[in-house]
Amino acid sequence: MTLNSFNLYAMKWKNSFILLVFVVGFTACNQLHEDANVHESTTFITNDTIPEMRSTINPEPVAKYEKPVIDPLNNWKFAVSVSETKYRFNYVLKMHYKEIDESDTLRIPNFGTEPIVEIHKGENEYSCIIGFLDKKKEFKEYKKVAIKGQQMTYTSLKRYFVGVYRNVIQ
């Protein structure tokens, strides 16, 4: 290999490396920009006295929201309901708009108290905010269900993190 071909080879790798660094940096910055709209809260609880499993499951939804959809030929509605599962901090979320039915699992963070889920009216006619009450009984926004252009959207508004500390006696 001659010196000129070695320099050409090294320059080619150098350019590829610079391009790779640029792409990774751009992707990372773009991800940070997208997450900038998400608010985060961190709460630390000192014990985990709430059992993971429920002894009884309420067959009725613990929270629901309904709004009729005005249509002269159909009896449609926009509806969201949250129901308990056997796991205390997991709920079944059911969403309905006209003939669209969707469901998902809603996971509520364990703040060391019995979870209380609520649904509040959103800013638009066919939207609602799903959240829960914290230890101070303040509503914490969590998810949003909305209709945009005849499409149902399900969006995370905020993220919540919980740390659990246990005292180990030796």
Short mmCIF file of C-alpha atoms in Angstrom, two decimals:
data_model
loop_
_atom_site.label_atom_id
_atom_site.label_comp_id
_atom_site.label_asym_id
_atom_site.label_seq_id
_atom_site.Cartn_x
_atom_site.Cartn_y
_atom_site.Cartn_z
CA MET A 1 0.00 0.00 0.00
CA THR A 2 1.50 3.34 -1.00
CA LEU A 3 1.42 6.48 1.08
CA ASN A 4 -1.13 8.15 -1.25
CA SER A 5 -3.53 5.21 -1.15
CA PHE A 6 -3.15 5.02 2.67
CA ASN A 7 -4.01 8.75 2.97
CA LEU A 8 -7.03 8.26 0.70
CA TYR A 9 -8.14 5.28 2.81
CA ALA A 10 -7.70 7.24 6.10
CA MET A 11 -9.59 10.26 4.71
CA LYS A 12 -12.48 8.02 3.67
CA TRP A 13 -12.76 6.57 7.21
CA LYS A 14 -12.42 10.02 8.76
CA ASN A 15 -15.32 11.34 6.64
CA SER A 16 -17.46 8.29 7.51
CA PHE A 17 -16.72 8.78 11.23
CA ILE A 18 -17.64 12.48 11.08
CA LEU A 19 -20.90 11.63 9.30
CA LEU A 20 -21.71 8.98 11.93
CA VAL A 21 -21.05 11.42 14.80
CA PHE A 22 -23.27 14.03 13.12
CA VAL A 23 -26.17 11.57 12.64
CA VAL A 24 -25.97 10.28 16.23
CA GLY A 25 -25.74 13.82 17.63
CA PHE A 26 -28.67 15.04 15.53
CA THR A 27 -30.81 12.07 16.58
CA ALA A 28 -30.00 12.57 20.27
CA CYS A 29 -30.74 16.32 20.15
CA ASN A 30 -33.99 15.68 18.30
CA GLN A 31 -35.04 13.13 20.95
CA LEU A 32 -34.30 15.62 23.73
CA HIS A 33 -36.35 18.25 21.91
CA GLU A 34 -39.33 15.89 21.59
CA ASP A 35 -39.19 14.96 25.30
CA ALA A 36 -38.94 18.61 26.38
CA ASN A 37 -42.75 18.90 26.38
CA VAL A 38 -43.12 16.02 28.85
CA HIS A 39 -43.15 17.07 32.51
CA GLU A 40 -41.68 14.68 35.04
CA SER A 41 -42.32 14.31 38.75
CA THR A 42 -40.40 12.09 41.12
CA THR A 43 -41.78 10.96 44.46
CA PHE A 44 -40.05 8.76 47.01
CA ILE A 45 -42.10 6.62 49.37
CA THR A 46 -40.58 5.13 52.48
CA ASN A 47 -42.52 1.87 52.51
CA ASP A 48 -44.61 -0.25 50.20
CA THR A 49 -47.52 -1.24 52.42
CA ILE A 50 -50.10 -1.35 49.60
CA PRO A 51 -50.56 -4.93 48.33
CA GLU A 52 -49.92 -5.48 44.60
CA MET A 53 -53.03 -7.66 44.17
CA ARG A 54 -56.66 -6.74 44.88
CA SER A 55 -58.79 -9.02 47.02
CA THR A 56 -61.98 -7.93 45.17
CA ILE A 57 -62.43 -6.35 41.75
CA ASN A 58 -65.15 -3.74 41.22
CA PRO A 59 -67.15 -4.86 38.15
CA GLU A 60 -68.23 -1.26 37.42
CA PRO A 61 -65.85 1.34 35.94
CA VAL A 62 -64.11 3.40 38.64
CA ALA A 63 -64.10 6.45 36.33
CA LYS A 64 -65.89 7.28 33.09
CA TYR A 65 -66.54 10.17 30.73
CA GLU A 66 -69.22 10.35 28.00
CA LYS A 67 -70.16 12.97 25.44
CA PRO A 68 -72.82 12.40 22.73
CA VAL A 69 -71.69 12.88 19.13
CA ILE A 70 -74.23 14.98 17.25
CA ASP A 71 -75.36 13.04 14.20
CA PRO A 72 -78.94 13.04 12.81
CA LEU A 73 -78.81 9.38 11.71
CA ASN A 74 -76.83 7.66 14.47
CA ASN A 75 -76.76 7.48 18.25
CA TRP A 76 -72.96 7.82 18.55
CA LYS A 77 -70.87 8.90 21.51
CA PHE A 78 -67.34 9.66 22.66
CA ALA A 79 -66.70 7.61 25.81
CA VAL A 80 -63.75 6.68 28.01
CA SER A 81 -63.90 4.35 31.01
CA VAL A 82 -61.37 2.97 33.47
CA SER A 83 -61.94 -0.37 35.22
CA GLU A 84 -60.03 -2.28 37.88
CA THR A 85 -57.97 -5.42 37.28
CA LYS A 86 -56.62 -7.92 39.80
CA TYR A 87 -53.41 -5.87 39.88
CA ARG A 88 -53.95 -2.82 42.09
CA PHE A 89 -51.98 -0.34 39.96
CA ASN A 90 -53.10 -1.60 36.53
CA TYR A 91 -56.45 -0.65 35.01
CA VAL A 92 -58.28 -1.43 31.78
CA LEU A 93 -58.81 1.72 29.73
CA LYS A 94 -61.65 1.50 27.20
CA MET A 95 -62.06 4.23 24.56
CA HIS A 96 -64.99 4.62 22.16
CA TYR A 97 -65.78 7.10 19.38
CA LYS A 98 -68.58 6.49 16.87
CA GLU A 99 -67.78 2.94 15.67
CA ILE A 100 -64.17 2.87 16.95
CA ASP A 101 -63.47 0.78 20.06
CA GLU A 102 -59.97 0.60 21.57
CA SER A 103 -58.56 -0.56 24.88
CA ASP A 104 -55.23 -0.33 26.66
CA THR A 105 -53.66 -0.97 30.05
CA LEU A 106 -53.35 2.11 32.25
CA ARG A 107 -50.55 1.83 34.83
CA ILE A 108 -50.79 4.14 37.84
CA PRO A 109 -47.63 4.72 39.92
CA ASN A 110 -47.57 3.40 43.50
CA PHE A 111 -47.42 6.49 45.74
CA GLY A 112 -48.00 4.41 48.88
CA THR A 113 -51.78 5.00 48.93
CA GLU A 114 -54.79 3.34 47.36
CA PRO A 115 -54.95 4.65 43.76
CA ILE A 116 -57.91 6.88 42.85
CA VAL A 117 -58.39 7.40 39.10
CA GLU A 118 -60.41 10.32 37.72
CA ILE A 119 -61.32 11.56 34.25
CA HIS A 120 -61.74 15.30 33.63
CA LYS A 121 -63.09 17.13 30.60
CA GLY A 122 -60.40 18.13 28.11
CA GLU A 123 -59.90 21.42 26.30
CA ASN A 124 -61.76 20.27 23.15
CA GLU A 125 -65.31 19.06 22.73
CA TYR A 126 -64.25 15.42 22.31
CA SER A 127 -61.29 15.11 24.65
CA CYS A 128 -60.66 14.13 28.24
CA ILE A 129 -57.77 13.97 30.68
CA ILE A 130 -57.15 10.78 32.66
CA GLY A 131 -55.28 11.17 35.92
CA PHE A 132 -55.10 10.16 39.53
CA LEU A 133 -55.09 11.74 42.98
CA ASP A 134 -51.80 11.99 44.87
CA LYS A 135 -51.32 11.80 48.66
CA LYS A 136 -52.55 15.40 48.98
CA LYS A 137 -55.69 14.53 46.94
CA GLU A 138 -54.50 16.78 44.09
CA PHE A 139 -55.35 15.69 40.53
CA LYS A 140 -52.27 14.66 38.55
CA GLU A 141 -52.75 14.75 34.76
CA TYR A 142 -51.45 11.57 33.14
CA LYS A 143 -52.99 10.67 29.75
CA LYS A 144 -55.21 12.38 27.20
CA VAL A 145 -57.78 10.86 24.84
CA ALA A 146 -58.94 13.15 22.05
CA ILE A 147 -60.52 13.16 18.63
CA LYS A 148 -58.60 14.96 15.90
CA GLY A 149 -59.99 14.86 12.39
CA GLN A 150 -62.18 11.80 13.02
CA GLN A 151 -59.15 9.93 14.48
CA MET A 152 -58.81 8.90 18.11
CA THR A 153 -55.52 9.85 19.77
CA TYR A 154 -54.14 8.59 23.06
CA THR A 155 -51.26 10.67 24.42
CA SER A 156 -49.07 10.71 27.53
CA LEU A 157 -49.11 14.15 29.12
CA LYS A 158 -46.73 13.58 32.03
CA ARG A 159 -44.54 10.84 33.45
CA TYR A 160 -44.25 9.97 37.13
CA PHE A 161 -41.47 8.02 38.81
CA VAL A 162 -41.56 6.38 42.21
CA GLY A 163 -38.59 5.23 44.25
CA VAL A 164 -39.02 2.63 46.98
CA TYR A 165 -36.61 2.47 49.90
CA ARG A 166 -36.59 -0.33 52.44
CA ASN A 167 -34.82 -0.25 55.78
CA VAL A 168 -32.65 -3.32 56.21
CA ILE A 169 -31.90 -4.09 59.86
CA GLN A 170 -28.78 -6.15 60.44
#
